[in-house]
mmCIF file of C-alpha atoms in Angstrom:
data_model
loop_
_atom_site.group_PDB
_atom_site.id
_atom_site.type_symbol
_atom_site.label_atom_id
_atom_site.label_comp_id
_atom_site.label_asym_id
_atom_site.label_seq_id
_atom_site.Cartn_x
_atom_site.Cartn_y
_atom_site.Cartn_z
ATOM 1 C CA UNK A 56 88.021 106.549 14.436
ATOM 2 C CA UNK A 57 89.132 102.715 13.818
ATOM 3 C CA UNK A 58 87.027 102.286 16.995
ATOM 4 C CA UNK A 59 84.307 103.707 16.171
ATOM 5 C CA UNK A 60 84.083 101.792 13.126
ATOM 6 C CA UNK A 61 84.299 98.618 15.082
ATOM 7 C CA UNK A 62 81.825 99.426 17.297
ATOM 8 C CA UNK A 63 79.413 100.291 14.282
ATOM 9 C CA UNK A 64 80.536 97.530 12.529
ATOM 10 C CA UNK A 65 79.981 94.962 15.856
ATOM 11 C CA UNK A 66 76.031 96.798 16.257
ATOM 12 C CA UNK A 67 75.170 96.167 12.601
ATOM 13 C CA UNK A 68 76.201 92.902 12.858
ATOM 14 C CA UNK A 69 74.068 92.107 16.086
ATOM 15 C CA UNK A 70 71.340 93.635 13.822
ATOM 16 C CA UNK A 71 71.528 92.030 10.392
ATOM 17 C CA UNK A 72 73.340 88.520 11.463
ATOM 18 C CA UNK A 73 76.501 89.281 8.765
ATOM 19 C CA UNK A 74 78.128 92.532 8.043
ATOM 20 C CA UNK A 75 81.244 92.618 6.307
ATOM 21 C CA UNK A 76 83.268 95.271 8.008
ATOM 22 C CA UNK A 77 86.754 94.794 5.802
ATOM 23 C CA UNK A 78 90.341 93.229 6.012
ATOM 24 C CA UNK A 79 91.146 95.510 9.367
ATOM 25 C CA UNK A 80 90.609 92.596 11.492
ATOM 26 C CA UNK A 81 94.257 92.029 13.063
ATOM 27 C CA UNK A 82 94.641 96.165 13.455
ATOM 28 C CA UNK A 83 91.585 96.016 15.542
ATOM 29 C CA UNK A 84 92.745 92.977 17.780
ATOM 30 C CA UNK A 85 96.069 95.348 18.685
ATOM 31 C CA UNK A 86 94.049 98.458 19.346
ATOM 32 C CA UNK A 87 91.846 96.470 21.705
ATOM 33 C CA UNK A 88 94.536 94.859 23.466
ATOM 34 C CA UNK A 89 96.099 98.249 23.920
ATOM 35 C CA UNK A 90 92.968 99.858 25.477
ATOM 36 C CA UNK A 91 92.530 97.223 27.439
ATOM 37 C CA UNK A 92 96.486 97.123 28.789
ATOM 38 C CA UNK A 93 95.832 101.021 29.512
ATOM 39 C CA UNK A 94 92.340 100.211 31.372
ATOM 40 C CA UNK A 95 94.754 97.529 33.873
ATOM 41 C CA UNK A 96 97.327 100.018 34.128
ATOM 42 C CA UNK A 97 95.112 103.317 35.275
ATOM 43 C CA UNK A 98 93.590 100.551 37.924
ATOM 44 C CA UNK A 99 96.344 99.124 39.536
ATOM 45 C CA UNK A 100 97.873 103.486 39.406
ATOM 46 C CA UNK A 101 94.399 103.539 41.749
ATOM 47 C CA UNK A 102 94.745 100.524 43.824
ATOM 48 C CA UNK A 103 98.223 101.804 44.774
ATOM 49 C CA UNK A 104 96.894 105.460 45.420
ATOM 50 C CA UNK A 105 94.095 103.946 47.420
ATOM 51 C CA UNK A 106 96.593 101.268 49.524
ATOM 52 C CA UNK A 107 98.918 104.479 50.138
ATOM 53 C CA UNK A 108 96.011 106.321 51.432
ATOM 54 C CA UNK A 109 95.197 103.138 53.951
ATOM 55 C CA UNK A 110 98.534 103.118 54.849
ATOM 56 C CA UNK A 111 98.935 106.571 56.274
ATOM 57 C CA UNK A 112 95.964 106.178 57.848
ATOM 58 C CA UNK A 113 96.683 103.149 59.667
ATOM 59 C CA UNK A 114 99.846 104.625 61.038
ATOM 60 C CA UNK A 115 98.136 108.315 62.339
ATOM 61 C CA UNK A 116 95.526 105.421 63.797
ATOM 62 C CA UNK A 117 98.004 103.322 65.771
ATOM 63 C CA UNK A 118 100.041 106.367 66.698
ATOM 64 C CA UNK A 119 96.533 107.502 68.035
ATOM 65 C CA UNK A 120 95.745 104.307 70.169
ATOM 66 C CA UNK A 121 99.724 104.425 71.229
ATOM 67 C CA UNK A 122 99.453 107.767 72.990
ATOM 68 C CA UNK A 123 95.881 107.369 74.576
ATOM 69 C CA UNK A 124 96.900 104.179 76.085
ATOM 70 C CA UNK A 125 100.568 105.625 77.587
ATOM 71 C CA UNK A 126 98.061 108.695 79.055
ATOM 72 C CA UNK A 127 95.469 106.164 80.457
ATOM 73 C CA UNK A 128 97.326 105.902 83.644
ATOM 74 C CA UNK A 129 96.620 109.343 85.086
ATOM 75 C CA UNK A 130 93.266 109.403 84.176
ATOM 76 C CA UNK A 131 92.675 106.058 85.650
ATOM 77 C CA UNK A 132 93.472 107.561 89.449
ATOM 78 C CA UNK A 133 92.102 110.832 88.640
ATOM 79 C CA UNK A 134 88.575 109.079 89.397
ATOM 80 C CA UNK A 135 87.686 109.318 85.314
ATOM 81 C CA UNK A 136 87.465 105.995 85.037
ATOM 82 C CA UNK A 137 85.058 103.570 85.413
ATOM 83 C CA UNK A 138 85.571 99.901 86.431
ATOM 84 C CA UNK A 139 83.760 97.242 83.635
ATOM 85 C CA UNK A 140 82.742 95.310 86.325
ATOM 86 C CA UNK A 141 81.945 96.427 90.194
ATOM 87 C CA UNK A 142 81.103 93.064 91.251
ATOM 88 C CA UNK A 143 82.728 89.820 91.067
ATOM 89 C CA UNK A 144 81.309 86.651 92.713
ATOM 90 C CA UNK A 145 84.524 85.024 93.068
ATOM 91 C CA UNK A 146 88.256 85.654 93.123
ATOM 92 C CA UNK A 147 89.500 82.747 90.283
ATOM 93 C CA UNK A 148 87.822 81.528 87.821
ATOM 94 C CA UNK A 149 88.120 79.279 84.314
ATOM 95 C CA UNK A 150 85.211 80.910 82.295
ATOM 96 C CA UNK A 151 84.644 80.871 78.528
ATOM 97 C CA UNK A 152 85.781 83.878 76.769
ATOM 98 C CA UNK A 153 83.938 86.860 77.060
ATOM 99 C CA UNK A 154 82.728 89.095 74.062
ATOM 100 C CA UNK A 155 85.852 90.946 74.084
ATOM 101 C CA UNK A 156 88.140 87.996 73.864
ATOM 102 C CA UNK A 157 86.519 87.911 70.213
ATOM 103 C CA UNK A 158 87.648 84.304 68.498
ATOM 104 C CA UNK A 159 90.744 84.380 70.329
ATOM 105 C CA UNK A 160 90.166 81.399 72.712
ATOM 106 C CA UNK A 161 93.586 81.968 74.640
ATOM 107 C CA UNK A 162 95.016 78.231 74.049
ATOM 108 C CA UNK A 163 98.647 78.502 74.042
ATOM 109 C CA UNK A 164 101.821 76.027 73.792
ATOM 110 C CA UNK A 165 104.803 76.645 76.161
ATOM 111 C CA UNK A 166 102.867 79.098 77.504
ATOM 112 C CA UNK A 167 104.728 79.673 80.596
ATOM 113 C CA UNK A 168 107.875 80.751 78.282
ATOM 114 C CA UNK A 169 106.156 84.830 77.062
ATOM 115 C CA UNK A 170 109.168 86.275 75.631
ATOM 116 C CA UNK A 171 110.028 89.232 78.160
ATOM 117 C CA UNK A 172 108.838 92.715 77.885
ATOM 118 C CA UNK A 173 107.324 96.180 78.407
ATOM 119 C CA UNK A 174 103.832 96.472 79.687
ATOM 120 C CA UNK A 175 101.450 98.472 77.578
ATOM 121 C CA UNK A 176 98.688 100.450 79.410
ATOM 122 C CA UNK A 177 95.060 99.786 78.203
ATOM 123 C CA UNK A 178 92.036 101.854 78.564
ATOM 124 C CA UNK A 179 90.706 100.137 82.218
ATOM 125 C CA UNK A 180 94.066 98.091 83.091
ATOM 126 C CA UNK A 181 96.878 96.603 80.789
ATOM 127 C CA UNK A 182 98.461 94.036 79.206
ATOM 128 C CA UNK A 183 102.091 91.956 79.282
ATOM 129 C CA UNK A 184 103.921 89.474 81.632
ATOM 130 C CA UNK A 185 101.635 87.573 84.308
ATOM 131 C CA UNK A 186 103.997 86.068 86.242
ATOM 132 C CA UNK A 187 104.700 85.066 90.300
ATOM 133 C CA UNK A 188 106.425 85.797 93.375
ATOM 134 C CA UNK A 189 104.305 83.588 96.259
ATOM 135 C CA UNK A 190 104.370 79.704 96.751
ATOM 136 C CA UNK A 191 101.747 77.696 94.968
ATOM 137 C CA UNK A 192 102.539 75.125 97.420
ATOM 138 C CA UNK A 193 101.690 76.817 100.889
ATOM 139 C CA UNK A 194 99.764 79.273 98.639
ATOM 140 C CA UNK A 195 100.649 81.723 101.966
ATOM 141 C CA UNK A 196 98.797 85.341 102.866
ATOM 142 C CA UNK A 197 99.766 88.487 101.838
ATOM 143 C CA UNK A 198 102.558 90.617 104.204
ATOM 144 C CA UNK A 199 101.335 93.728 102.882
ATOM 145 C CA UNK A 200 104.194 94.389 100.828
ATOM 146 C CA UNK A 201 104.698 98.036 99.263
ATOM 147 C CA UNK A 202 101.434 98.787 100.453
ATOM 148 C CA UNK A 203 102.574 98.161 103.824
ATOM 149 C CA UNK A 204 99.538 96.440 105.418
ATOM 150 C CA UNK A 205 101.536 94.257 107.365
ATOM 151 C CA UNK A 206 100.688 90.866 108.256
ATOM 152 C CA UNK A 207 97.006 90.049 106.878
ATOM 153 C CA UNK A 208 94.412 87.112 105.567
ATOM 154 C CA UNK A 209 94.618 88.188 102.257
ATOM 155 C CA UNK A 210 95.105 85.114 99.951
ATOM 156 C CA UNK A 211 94.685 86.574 96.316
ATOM 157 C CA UNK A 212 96.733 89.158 96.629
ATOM 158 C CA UNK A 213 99.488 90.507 93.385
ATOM 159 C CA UNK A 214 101.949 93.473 92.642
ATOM 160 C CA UNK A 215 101.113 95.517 89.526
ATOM 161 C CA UNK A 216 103.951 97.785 87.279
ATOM 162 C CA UNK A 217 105.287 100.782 88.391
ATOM 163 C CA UNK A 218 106.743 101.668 85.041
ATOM 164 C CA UNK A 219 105.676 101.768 81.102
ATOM 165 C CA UNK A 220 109.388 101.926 80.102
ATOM 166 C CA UNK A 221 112.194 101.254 82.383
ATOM 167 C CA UNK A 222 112.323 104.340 84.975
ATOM 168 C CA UNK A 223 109.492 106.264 83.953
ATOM 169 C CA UNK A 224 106.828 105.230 86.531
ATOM 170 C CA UNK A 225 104.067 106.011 83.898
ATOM 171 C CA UNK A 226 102.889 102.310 85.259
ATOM 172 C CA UNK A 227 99.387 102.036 87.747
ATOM 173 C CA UNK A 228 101.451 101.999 91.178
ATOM 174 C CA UNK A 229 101.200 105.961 91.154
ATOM 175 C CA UNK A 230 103.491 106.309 94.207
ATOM 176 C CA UNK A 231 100.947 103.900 96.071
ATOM 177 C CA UNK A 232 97.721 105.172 94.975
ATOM 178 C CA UNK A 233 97.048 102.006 93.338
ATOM 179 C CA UNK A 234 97.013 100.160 96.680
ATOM 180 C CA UNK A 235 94.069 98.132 97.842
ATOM 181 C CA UNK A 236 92.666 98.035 94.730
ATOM 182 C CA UNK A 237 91.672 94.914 92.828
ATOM 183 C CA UNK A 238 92.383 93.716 89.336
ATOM 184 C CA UNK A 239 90.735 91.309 87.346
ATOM 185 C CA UNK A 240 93.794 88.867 85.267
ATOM 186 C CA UNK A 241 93.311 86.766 82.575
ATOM 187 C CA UNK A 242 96.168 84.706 81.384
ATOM 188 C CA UNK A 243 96.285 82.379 78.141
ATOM 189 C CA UNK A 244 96.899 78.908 78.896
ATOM 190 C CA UNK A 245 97.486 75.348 77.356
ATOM 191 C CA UNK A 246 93.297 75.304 78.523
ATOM 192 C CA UNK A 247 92.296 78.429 77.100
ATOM 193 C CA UNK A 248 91.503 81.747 79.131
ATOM 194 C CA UNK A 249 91.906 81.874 82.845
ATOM 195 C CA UNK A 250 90.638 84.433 85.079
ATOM 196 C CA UNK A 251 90.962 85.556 88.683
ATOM 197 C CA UNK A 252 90.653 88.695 91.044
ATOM 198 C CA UNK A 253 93.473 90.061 92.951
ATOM 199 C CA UNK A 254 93.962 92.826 95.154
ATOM 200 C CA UNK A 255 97.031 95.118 95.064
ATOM 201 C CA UNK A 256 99.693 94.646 98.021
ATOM 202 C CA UNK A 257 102.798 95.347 96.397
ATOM 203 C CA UNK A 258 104.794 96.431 93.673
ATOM 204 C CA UNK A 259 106.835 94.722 91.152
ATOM 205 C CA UNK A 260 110.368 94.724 91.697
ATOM 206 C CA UNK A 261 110.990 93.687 88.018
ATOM 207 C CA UNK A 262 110.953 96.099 84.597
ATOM 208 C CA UNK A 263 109.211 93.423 82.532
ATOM 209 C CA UNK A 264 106.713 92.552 85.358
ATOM 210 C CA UNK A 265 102.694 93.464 84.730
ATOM 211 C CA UNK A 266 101.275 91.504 87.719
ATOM 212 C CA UNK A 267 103.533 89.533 89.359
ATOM 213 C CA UNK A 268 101.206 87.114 91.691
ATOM 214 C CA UNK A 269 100.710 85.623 95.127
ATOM 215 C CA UNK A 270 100.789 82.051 95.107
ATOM 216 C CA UNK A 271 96.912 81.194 95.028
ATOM 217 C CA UNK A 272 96.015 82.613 92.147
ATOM 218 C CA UNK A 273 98.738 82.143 90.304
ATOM 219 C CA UNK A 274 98.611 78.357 90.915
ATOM 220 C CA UNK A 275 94.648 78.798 89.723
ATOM 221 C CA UNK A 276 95.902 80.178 86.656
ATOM 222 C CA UNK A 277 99.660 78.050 85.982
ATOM 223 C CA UNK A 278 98.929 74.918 88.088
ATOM 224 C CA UNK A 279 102.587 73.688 88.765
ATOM 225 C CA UNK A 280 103.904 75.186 85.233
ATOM 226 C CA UNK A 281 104.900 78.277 87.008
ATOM 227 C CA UNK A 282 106.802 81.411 84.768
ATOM 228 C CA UNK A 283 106.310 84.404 82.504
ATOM 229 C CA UNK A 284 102.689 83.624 81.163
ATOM 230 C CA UNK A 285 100.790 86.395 78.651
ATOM 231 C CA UNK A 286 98.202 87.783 80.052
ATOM 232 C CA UNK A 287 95.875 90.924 79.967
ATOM 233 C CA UNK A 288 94.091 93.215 83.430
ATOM 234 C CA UNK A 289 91.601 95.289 84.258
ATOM 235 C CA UNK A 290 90.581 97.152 87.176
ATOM 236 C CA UNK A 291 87.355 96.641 89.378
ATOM 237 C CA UNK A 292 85.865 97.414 92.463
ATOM 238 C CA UNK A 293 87.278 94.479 95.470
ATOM 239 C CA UNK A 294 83.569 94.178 96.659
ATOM 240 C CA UNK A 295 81.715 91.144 96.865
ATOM 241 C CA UNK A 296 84.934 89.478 95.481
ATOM 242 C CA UNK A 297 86.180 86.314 97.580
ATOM 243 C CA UNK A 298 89.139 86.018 98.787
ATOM 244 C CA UNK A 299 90.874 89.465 98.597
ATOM 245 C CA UNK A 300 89.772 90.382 102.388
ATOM 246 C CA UNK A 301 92.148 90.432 105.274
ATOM 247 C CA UNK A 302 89.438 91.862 107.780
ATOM 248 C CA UNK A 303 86.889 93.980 108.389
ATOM 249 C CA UNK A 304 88.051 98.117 106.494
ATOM 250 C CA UNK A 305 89.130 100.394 109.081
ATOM 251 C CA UNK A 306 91.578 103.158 109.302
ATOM 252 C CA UNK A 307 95.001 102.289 110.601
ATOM 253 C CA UNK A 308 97.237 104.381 112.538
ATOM 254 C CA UNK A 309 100.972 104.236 111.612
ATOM 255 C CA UNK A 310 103.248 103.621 114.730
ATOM 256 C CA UNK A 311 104.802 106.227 116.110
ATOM 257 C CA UNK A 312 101.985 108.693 116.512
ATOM 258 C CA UNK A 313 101.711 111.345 118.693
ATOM 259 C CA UNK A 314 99.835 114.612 118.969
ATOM 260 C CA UNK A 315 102.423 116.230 117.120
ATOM 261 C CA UNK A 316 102.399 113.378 113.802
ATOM 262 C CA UNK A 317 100.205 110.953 112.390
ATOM 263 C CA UNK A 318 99.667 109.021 109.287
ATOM 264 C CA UNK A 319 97.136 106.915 108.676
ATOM 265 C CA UNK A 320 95.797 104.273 105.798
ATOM 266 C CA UNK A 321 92.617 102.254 105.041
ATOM 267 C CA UNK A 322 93.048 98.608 105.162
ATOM 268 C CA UNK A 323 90.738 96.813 102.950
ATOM 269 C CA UNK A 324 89.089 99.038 101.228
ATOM 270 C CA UNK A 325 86.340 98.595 98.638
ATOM 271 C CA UNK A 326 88.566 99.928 95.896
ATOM 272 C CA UNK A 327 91.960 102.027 95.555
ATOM 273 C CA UNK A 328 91.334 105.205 97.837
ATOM 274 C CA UNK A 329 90.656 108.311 95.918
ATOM 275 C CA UNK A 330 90.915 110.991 98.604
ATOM 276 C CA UNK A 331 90.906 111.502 102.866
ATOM 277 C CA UNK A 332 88.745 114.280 104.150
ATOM 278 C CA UNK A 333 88.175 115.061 107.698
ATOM 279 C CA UNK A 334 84.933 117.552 108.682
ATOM 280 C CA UNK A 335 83.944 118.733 111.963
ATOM 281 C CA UNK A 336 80.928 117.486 113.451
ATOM 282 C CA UNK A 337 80.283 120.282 115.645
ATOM 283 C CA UNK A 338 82.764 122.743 113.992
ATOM 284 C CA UNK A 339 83.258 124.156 110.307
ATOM 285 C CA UNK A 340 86.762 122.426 110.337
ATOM 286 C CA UNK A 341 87.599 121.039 106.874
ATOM 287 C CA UNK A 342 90.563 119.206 105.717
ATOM 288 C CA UNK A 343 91.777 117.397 102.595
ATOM 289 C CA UNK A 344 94.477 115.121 103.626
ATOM 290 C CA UNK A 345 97.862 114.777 101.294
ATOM 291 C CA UNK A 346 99.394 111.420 100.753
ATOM 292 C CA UNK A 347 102.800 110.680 102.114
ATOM 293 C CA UNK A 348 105.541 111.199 99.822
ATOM 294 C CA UNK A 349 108.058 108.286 100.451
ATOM 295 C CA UNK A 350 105.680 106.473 102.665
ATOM 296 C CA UNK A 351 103.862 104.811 100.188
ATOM 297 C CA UNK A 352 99.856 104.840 100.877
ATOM 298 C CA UNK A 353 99.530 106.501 104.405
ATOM 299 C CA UNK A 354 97.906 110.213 104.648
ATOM 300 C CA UNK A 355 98.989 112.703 106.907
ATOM 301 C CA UNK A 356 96.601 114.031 109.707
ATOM 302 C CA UNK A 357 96.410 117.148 110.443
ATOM 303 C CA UNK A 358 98.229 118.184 113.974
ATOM 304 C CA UNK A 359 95.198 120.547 115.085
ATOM 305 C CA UNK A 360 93.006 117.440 114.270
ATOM 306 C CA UNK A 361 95.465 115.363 117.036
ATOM 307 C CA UNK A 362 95.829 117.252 119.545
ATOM 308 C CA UNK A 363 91.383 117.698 120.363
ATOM 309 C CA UNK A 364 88.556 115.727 121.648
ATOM 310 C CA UNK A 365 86.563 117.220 118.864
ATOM 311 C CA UNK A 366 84.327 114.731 117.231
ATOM 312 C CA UNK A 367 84.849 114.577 113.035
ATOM 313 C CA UNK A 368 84.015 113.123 109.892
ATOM 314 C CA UNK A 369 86.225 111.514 108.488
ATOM 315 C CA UNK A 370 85.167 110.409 104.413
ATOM 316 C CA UNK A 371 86.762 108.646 102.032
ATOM 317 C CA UNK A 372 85.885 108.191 98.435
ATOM 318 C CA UNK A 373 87.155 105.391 96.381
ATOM 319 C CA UNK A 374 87.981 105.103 93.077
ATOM 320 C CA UNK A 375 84.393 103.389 92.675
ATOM 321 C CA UNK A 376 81.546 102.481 94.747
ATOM 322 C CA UNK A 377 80.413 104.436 97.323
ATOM 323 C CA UNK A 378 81.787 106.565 99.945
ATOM 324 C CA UNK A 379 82.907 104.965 103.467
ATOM 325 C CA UNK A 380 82.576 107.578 106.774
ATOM 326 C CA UNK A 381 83.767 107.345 110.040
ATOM 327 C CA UNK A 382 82.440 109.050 113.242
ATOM 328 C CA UNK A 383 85.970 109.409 115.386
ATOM 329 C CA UNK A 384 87.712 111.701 117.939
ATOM 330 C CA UNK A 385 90.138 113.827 116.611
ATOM 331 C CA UNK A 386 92.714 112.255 119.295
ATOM 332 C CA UNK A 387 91.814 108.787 117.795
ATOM 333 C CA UNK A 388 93.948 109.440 115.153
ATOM 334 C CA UNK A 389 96.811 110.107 117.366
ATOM 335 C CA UNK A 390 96.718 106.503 118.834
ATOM 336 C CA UNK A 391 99.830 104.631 117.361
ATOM 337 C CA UNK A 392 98.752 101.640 115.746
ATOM 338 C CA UNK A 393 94.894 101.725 116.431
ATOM 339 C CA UNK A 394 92.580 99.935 114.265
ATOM 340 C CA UNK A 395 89.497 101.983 113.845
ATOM 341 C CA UNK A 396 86.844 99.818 112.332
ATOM 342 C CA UNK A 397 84.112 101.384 110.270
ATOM 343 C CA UNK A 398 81.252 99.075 111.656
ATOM 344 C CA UNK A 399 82.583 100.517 115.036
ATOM 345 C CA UNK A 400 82.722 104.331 113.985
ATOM 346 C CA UNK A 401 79.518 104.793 111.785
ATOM 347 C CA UNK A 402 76.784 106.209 114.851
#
């Protein structure tokens, strides 16, 4: 009521000019002071609701992000992904940062000293410890490692993570499915951002390793400040790119074939290979070849497919781009160590 009489009180004075409203003057300065310490109160009891409320939400969010990202993996070589980018002119580069790069422009001090650790799997790729295992001296070509291409001309060449956390091979090597495929690194530097394409030859030996690289791009990327740099990857398709080609693609035939066993792989490839499939050309043969287990990237052949003249078709999709097909004899493929070149088999 005391309140209401002020407020009266306050109108009639905006009306008249004066208005004596009594001696209550010092009563109504400690009931206003009260209302307004109550008004404070009931807000900050609905700022804290409201940060509580943000909170929870920003842990469900990153627990969210967290388990998408660790399930990426398998969905990248189940063909569900896409790559960002299917064509890059050249294999290293120092470009501006792109949109997604935001304001971060990647300028770092000591940057060769990234404090060891896990690599976290991204949507397209991942991110973690750049780091290398080739000269940036010699700057010498790939030997195939893991993948076991052997001796090639591949000069940007890397070995990508076979784990998430030690020992669970959650990581992009996939028992050798990620093979001939090509990644696109960027690494922060004392310059900024620094990019450069890579194709997958091997796999890292080391539980903190991301992509370990082969001595040319790494020395694009470090210079002579070699060590564990931070660094993000995606992956995309290996054509048009510069640098990651040994040779012409063709399908290799493991030595040691016979009529009785064969393996076989694709060297250079436009992209990680998807899936083998062999179709008679004159027959309705049909068979999906199954990748080695413990031979990392070879296929096995088919012994009914060895031991005939039979002419087949054999296809193979990649994990983007489009499909390559060969135009071979079934005993071809029984040939140890032939080197069947697609420009040679395509009739």
């Amino acid at each position: 009521m005391r309140n209401l009489a002020l407020a009266f009180c306050f109108s009639a004075l905006l009306g008249a000019g004066f208005v004596a409203c009594g001696d209550d003057s010092s009563a109504s300065a400690v009931d206003t002071l009260s209302s307004e310490s109550a008004l404070v109160s009931s807000s900050a009891d609905v700022d804290s609701s409201s940060s509580s409320q943000i909170s929870s939400e920003s842990k469900t969010s990153s627990s969210s992000v967290e388990n998408d990202a660790r399930s990426s993996s398998d969905a990248l070589f189940s063909g569900k992904q896409s790559s960002s980018s299917k064509t890059v002119a050249t294999s290293s580069e120092s470009a501006p940062a792109s949109s997604s790069e935001g304001d971060d422009d990647g300028k770092c001090t000591a940057c060769d000293s990234y404090t060891a650790a896990d690599p976290e799997l991204t949507e397209n790729g991942g991110k973690g410890s750049v780091t290398t295992y080739g000269s940036i001296t010699a700057k010498e070509t790939s030997l195939g490692g893991a993948c076991n291409y052997g001796q090639t001309n591949i000069q940007y060449y890397a070995a990508i993570h076979v784990n998430v956390s030690p020992g669970d091979e959650k990581g992009p090597w996939n028992g050798g499915a990620a093979c001939g495929g090509c990644v696109r690194v960027k690494a922060k530097t004392p310059d900024g951002w620094k990019h450069v394409t890579v194709r997958i030859t091997d796999r890292c030996p080391d539980a903190d390793c991301g992509v370990d690289l082969g001595g040319a791009p790494a020395a694009d990327i470090m210079g002579n400040q070699v060590g564990r740099y931070y660094g993000e990857w995606e992956f995309v398709s290996c054509e048009g790119v510069d640098g990651v080609w040994g040779d012409s693609t063709s399908i290799w035939v493991k030595e040691g074939a016979s009529e009785f066993w064969s393996i076989i792989q694709v060297r250079n490839p436009k992209d990680m290979v998807k899936s083998i499939a062999i179709y008679g050309i004159n027959t309705r043969d049909f068979y999906e070849l199954e990748m080695v287990v413990g031979t990392e990237n070879f296929w096995t052949v088919p012994e009914a497919v060895l031991k005939t003249d039979n002419r087949y078709r054999v296809v193979v999709k990649y994990r983007t781009g489009t499909d390559d097909e060969w135009k071979i004899k079934g005993s071809d493929l029984a040939v140890p160590e032939a080197n069947l070149y697609l420009y040679e088999h395509r009739e």
